[in-house]
Tab-separated table of C-alpha atoms and ligand atoms in Angstrom:
chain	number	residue	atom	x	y	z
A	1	UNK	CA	-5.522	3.258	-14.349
A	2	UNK	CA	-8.549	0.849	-12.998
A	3	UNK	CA	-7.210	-2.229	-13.704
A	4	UNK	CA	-4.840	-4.985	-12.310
A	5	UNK	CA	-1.640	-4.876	-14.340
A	6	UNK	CA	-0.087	-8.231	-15.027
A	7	UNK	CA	3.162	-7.522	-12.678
A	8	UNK	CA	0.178	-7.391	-9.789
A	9	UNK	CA	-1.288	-10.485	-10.366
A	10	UNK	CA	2.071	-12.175	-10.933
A	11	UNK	CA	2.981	-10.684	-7.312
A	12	UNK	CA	-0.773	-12.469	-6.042
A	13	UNK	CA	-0.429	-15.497	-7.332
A	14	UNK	CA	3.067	-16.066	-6.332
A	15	UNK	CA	2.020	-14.845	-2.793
A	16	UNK	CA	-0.743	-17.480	-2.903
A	17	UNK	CA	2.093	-20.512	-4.262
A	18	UNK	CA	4.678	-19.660	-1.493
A	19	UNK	CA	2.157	-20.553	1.323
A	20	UNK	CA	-0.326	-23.558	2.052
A	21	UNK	CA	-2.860	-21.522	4.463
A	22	UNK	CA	-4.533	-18.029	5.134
A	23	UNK	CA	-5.858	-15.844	7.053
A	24	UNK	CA	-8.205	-13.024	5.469
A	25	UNK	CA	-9.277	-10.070	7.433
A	26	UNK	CA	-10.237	-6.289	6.945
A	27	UNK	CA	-11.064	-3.595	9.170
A	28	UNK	CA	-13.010	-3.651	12.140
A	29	UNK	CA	-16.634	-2.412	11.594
A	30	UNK	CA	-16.778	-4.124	8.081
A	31	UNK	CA	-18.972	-2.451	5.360
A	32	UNK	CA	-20.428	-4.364	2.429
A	33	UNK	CA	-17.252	-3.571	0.580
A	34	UNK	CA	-15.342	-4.865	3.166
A	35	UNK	CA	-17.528	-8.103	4.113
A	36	UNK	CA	-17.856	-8.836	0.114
A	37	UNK	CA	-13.904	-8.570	-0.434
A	38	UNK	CA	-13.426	-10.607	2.309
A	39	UNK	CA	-15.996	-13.224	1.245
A	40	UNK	CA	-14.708	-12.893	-2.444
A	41	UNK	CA	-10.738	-13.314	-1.680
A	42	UNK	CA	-11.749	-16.338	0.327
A	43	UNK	CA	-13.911	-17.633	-2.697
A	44	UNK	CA	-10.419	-16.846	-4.704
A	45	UNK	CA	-8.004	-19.303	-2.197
A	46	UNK	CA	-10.436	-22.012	-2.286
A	47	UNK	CA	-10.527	-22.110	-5.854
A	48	UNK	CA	-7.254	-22.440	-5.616
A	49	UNK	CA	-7.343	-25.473	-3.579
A	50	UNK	CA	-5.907	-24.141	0.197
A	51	UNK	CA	-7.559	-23.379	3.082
A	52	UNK	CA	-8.606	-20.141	4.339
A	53	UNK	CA	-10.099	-18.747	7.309
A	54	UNK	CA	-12.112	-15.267	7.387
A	55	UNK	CA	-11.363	-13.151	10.636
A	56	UNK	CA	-13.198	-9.782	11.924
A	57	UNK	CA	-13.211	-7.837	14.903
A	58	UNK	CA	-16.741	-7.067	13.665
A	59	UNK	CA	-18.621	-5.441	15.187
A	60	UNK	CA	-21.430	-5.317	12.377
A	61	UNK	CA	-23.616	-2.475	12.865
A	62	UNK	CA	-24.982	-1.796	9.920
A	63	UNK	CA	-28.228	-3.323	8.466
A	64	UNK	CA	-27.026	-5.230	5.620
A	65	UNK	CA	-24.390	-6.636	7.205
A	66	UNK	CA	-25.720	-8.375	9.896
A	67	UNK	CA	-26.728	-11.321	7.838
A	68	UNK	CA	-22.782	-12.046	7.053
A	69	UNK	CA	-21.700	-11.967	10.296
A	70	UNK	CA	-21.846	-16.037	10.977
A	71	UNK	CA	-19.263	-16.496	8.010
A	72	UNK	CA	-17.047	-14.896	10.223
A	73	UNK	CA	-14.647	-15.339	12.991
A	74	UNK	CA	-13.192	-13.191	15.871
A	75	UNK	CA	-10.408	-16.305	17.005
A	76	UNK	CA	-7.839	-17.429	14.534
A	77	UNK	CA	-7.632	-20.844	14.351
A	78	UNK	CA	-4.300	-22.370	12.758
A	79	UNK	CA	-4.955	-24.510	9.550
A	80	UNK	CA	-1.155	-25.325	9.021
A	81	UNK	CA	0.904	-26.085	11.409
A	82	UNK	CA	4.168	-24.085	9.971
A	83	UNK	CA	3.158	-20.731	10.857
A	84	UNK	CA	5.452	-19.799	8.135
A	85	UNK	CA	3.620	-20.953	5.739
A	86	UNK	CA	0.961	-19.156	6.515
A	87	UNK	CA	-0.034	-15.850	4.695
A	88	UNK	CA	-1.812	-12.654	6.047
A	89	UNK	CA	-4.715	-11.331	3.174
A	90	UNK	CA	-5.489	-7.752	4.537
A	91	UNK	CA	-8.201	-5.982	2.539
A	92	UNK	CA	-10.103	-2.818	2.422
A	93	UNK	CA	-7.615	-1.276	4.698
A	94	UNK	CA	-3.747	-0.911	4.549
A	95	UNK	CA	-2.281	-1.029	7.976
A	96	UNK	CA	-2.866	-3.482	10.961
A	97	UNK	CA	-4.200	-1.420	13.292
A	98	UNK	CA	-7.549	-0.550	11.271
A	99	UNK	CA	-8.020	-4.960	11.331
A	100	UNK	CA	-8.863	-4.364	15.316
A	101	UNK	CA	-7.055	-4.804	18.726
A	102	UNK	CA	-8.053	-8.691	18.804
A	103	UNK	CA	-7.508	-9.609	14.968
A	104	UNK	CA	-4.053	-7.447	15.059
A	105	UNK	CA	-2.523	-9.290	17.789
A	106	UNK	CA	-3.613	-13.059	16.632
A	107	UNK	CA	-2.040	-12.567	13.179
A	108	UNK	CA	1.158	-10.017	13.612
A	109	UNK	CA	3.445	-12.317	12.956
A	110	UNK	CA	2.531	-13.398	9.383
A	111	UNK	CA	3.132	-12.655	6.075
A	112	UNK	CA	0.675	-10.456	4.568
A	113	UNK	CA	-0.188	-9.257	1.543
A	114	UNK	CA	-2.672	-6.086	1.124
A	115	UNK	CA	-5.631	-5.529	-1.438
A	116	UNK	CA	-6.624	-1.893	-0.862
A	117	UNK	CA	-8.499	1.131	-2.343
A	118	UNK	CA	-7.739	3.425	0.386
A	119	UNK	CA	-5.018	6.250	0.296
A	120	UNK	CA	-2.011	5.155	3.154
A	121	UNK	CA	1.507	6.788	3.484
A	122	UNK	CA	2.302	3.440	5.492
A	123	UNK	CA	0.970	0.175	4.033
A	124	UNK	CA	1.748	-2.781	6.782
A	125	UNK	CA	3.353	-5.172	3.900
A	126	UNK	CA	5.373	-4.254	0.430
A	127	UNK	CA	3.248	-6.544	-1.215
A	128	UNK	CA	0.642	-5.201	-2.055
A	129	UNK	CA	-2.515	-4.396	-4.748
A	130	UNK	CA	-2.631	-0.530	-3.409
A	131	UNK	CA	-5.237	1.704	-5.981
A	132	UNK	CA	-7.141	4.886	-4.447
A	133	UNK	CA	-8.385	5.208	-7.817
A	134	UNK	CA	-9.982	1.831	-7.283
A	135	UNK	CA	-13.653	2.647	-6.454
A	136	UNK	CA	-14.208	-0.255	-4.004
A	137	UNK	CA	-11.428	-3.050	-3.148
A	138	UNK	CA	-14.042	-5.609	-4.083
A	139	UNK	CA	-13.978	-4.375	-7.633
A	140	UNK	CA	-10.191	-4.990	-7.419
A	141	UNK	CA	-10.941	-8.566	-6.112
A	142	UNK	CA	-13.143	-9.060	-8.896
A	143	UNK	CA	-10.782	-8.258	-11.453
A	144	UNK	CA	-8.145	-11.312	-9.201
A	145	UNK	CA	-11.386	-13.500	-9.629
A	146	UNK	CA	-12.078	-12.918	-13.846
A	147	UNK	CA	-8.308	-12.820	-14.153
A	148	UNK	CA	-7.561	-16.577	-12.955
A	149	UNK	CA	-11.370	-18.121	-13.101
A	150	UNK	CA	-13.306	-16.102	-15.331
A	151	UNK	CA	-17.160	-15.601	-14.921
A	152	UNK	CA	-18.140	-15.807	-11.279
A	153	UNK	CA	-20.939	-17.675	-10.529
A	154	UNK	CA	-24.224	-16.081	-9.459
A	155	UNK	CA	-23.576	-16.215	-6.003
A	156	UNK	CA	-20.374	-14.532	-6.517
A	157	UNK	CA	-21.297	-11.378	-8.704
A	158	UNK	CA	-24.161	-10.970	-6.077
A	159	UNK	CA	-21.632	-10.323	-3.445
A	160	UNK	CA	-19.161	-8.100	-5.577
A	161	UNK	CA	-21.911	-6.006	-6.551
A	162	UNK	CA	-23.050	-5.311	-2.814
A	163	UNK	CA	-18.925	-4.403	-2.147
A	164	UNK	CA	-19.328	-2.622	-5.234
A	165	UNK	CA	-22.673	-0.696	-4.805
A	166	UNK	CA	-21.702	0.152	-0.698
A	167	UNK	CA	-18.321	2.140	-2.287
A	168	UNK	CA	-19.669	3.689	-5.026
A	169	UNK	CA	-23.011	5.070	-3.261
A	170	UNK	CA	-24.883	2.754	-5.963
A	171	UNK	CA	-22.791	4.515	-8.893
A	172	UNK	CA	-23.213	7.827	-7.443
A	173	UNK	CA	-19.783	9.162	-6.817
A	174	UNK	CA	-18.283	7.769	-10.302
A	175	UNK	CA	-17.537	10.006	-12.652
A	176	UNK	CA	-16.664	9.873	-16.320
A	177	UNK	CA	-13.837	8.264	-16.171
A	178	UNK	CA	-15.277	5.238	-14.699
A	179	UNK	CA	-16.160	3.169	-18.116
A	180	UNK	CA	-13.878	0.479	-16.719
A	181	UNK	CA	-16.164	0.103	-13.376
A	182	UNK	CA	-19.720	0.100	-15.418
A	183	UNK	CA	-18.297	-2.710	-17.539
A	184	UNK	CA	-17.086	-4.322	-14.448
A	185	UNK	CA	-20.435	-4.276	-13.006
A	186	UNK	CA	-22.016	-5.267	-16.474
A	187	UNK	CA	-19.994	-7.851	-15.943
A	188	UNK	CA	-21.825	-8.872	-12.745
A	189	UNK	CA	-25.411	-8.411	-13.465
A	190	UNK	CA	-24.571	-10.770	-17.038
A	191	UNK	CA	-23.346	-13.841	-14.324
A	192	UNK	CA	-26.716	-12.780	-11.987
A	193	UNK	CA	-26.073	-9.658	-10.133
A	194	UNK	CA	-29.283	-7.963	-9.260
A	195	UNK	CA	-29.082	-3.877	-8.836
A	196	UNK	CA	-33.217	-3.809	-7.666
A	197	UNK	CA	-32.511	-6.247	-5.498
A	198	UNK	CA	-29.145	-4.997	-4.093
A	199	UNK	CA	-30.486	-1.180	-3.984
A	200	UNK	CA	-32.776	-2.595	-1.511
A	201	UNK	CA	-30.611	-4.688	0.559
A	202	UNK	CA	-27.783	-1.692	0.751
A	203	UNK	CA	-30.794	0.743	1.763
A	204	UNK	CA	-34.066	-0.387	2.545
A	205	UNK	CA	-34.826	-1.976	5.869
A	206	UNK	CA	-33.437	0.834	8.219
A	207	UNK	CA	-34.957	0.999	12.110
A	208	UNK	CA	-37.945	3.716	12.724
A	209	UNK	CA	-35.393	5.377	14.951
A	210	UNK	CA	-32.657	6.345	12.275
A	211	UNK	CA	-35.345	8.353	11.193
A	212	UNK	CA	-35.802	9.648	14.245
A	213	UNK	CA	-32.055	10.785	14.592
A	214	UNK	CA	-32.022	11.507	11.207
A	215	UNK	CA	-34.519	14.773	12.178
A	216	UNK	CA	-32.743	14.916	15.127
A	217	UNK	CA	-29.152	16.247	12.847
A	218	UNK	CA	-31.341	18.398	10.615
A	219	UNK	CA	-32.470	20.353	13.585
A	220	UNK	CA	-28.845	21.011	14.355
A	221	UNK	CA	-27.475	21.709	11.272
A	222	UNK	CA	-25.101	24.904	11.780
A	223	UNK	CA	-23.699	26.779	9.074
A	224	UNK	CA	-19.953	27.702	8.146
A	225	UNK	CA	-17.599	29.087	5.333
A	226	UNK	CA	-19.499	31.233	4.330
A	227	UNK	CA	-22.113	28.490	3.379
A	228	UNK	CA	-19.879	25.978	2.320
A	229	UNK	CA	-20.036	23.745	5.349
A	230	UNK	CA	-22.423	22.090	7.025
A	231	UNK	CA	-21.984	21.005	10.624
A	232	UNK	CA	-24.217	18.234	12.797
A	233	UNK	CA	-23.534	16.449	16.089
A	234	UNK	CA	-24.750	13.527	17.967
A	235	UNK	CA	-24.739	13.852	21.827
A	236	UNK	CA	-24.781	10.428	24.112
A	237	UNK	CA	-27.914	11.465	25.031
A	238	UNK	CA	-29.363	10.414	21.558
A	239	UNK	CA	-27.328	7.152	21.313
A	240	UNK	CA	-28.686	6.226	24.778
A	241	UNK	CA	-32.289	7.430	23.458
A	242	UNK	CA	-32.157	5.575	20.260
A	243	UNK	CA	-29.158	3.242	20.185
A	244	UNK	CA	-26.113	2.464	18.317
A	245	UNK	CA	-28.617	1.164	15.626
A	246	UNK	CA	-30.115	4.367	15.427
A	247	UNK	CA	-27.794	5.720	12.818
A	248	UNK	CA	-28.525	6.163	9.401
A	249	UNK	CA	-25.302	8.412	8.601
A	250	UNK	CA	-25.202	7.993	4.625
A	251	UNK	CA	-28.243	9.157	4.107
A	252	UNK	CA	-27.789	11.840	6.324
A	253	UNK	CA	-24.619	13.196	4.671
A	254	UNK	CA	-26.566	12.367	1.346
A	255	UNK	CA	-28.906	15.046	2.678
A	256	UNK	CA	-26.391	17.556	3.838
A	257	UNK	CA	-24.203	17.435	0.435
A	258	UNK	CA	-27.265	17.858	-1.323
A	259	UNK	CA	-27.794	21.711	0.301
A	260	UNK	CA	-27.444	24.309	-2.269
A	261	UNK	CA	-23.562	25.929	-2.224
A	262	UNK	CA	-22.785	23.429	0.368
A	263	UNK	CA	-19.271	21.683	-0.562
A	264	UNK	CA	-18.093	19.819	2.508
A	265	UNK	CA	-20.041	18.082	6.019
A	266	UNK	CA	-19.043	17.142	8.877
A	267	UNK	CA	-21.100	15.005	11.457
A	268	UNK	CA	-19.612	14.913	15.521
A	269	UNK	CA	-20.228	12.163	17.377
A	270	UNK	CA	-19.408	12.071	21.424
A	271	UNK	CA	-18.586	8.548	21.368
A	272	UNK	CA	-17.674	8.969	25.531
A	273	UNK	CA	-16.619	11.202	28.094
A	274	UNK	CA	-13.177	11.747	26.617
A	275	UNK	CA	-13.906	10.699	23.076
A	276	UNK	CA	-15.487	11.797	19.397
A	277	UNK	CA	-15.550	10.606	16.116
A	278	UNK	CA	-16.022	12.773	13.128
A	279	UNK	CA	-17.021	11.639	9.691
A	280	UNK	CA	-16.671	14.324	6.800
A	281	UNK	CA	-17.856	14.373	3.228
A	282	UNK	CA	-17.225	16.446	0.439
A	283	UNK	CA	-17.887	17.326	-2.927
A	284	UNK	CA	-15.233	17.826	-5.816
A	285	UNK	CA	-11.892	19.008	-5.494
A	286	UNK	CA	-12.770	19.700	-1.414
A	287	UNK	CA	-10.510	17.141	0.169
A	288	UNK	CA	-11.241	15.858	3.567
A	289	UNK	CA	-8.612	13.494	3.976
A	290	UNK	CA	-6.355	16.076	4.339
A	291	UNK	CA	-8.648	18.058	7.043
A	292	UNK	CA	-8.386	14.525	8.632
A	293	UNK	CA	-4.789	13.683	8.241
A	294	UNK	CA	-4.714	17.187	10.449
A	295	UNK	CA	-6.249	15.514	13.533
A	296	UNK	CA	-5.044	11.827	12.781
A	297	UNK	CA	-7.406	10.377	10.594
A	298	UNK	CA	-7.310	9.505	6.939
A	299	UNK	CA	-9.402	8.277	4.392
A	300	UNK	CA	-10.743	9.514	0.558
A	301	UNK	CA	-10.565	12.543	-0.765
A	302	UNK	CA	-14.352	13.026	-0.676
A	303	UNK	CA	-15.482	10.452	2.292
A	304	UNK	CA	-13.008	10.339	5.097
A	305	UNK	CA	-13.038	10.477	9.262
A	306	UNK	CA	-11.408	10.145	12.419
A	307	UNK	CA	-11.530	9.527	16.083
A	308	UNK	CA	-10.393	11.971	18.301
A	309	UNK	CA	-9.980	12.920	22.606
A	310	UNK	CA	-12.102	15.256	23.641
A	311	UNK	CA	-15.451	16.817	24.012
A	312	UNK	CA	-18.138	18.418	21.186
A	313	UNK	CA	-17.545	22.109	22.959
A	314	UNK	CA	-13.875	21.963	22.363
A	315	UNK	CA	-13.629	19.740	18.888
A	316	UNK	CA	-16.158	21.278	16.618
A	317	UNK	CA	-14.484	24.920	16.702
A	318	UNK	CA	-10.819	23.283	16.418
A	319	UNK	CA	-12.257	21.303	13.013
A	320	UNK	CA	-14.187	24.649	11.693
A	321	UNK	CA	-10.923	26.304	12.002
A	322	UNK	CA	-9.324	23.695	9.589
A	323	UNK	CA	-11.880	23.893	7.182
A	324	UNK	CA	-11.470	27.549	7.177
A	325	UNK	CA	-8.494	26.705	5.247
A	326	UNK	CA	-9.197	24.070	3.270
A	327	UNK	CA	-12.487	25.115	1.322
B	401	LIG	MN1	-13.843	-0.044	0.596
């Protein structure tokens, strides 16, 4: 099930009567989906007639979302002065910690209430709009929008189709049970939503040197599984050569999944001396969430990741070893 049952909007809107401001705020390194539920929910409060402010740790490192990074803030500022009646919006991620060091500890102590599309065994609040199945939260946000205001306006179905298009790899990872998501969208392009246009935004525009790293991971593409995983790494030697802005990591694991008998990638990153983050990807019934839920990460089934001490030599042979058992 896709949609919002009634019971869930009930639970919304009576979280949105019992207090008189809010905070909104998602996880650090927002994505479009992220930056477009954000936007969206606070679209949603205004309409109802209280204030709002929209809080990220940021930082905003990837092309198309530079250009919303002025709408938000890094410093709470209060807008009521019962902090009581003030109400916590988490989206796009289910437990505090994911918001940020800085955003977690300026807005612990409220109420919150968490619109999600991401599999958690601990959500940080009871009430909650919690669907995996949901392909992006901002489709979920969409549905609180048409529910209590009907047709957004053009600006509006712009922005939930960029939160929609980032999730969804621009309809690529829906499958046939996703009618309810391609009306949705229809939905969007009817009240001004352009796909050309957000296609381009979403992808287009990338820095000559995520190409350059982009050739870079090819070259060190090793094998595994018996063909059924591909591994890549990135060594600080590359980020110092061509920056943070240097990576172009969807279309990279694009490029990896797409390798004949391949069902599962994962791409290494030494972030420092003592520290690597892994992204995996996978294809079907492969789930990465689980490989890692092993090493303390979490995510989708197909798209998930996690940050981890220690260094390339040691990591990459623990995660094979996982994967061993998984695929
Ligand atoms: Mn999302």
């Amino acid at each position: 099930m896709l949609n919002i049952r009634d019971a869930q909007f009930k639970l919304f809107s009576d979280f949105i009567s019992a207090h008189d401001a809010f905070v909104i705020a998602g996880h650090k390194e927002p994505d479009g989906d992220c930056i477009a539920s954000s936007l969206g929910l606070a679209y949603i409060i205004k309409k109802f007639g209280k204030p709002c402010q929209v809080l990220s740790a940021g930082p905003f490192k990837r092309t198309e979302t530079k250009k919303y990074e002025k709408l938000f803030s890094s410093e709470y500022k209060p807008l009521c002065t019962n902090p009581e009646k003030t109400g916590l919006l988490i989206v796009d991620c289910s437990e505090m910690f994911r918001l940020g060091e800085t955003i977690e500890k300026q807005v612990s102590g409220f109420k919150s209430f968490i619109i999600d599309h991401h599999k958690t065994a601990a959500p940080a609040s009871e009430l909650c709009i919690l669907n995996p199945k949901a392909p992006a939260t901002a489709f979920l946000i969409q549905q609180l929008y048409e529910h209590f205001f009907g047709e957004p306006d053009k600006e509006l179905a712009e922005l939930f189709f960029f939160g929609l298009g980032t999730d969804t790899g621009f309809f690529r990872f829906l499958d046939s049970g996703s009618s309810d998501v391609f009306y949705a969208a229809g939905r969007l392009v009817k009240a001004g939503a352009d796909p050309r246009s957000t296609y381009e935004d979403i992808n287009g525009s990338k820095p000559l040197t995520t190409r350059k790293l982009l050739a870079i991971a090819l070259d060190r593409i090793s094998v595994h599984c018996g063909g059924k995983l591909l591994v890549t790494y990135e060594t600080p030697e590359d980020t110092k050569k061509y920056g943070k802005d240097g990576r172009d990591t969807d279309i990279l694991y694009q490029i990896l999944l797409a390798t004949e008998n391949v069902r599962a990638v994962a791409v290494f990153r030494q972030e420092n001396e003592h520290n690597c983050t892994v992204g995996f990807r996978s294809k079907g019934n492969v789930d990465v969430s689980a490989v890692a839920a092993r090493f303390g990460g979490g995510g989708h089934k197909n798209a998930s990741g996690l940050s981890i001490q220690g260094v390339l030599d040691e990591i990459i042979p623990k995660i094979i070893k996982e994967f061993e058992k998984n695929i």
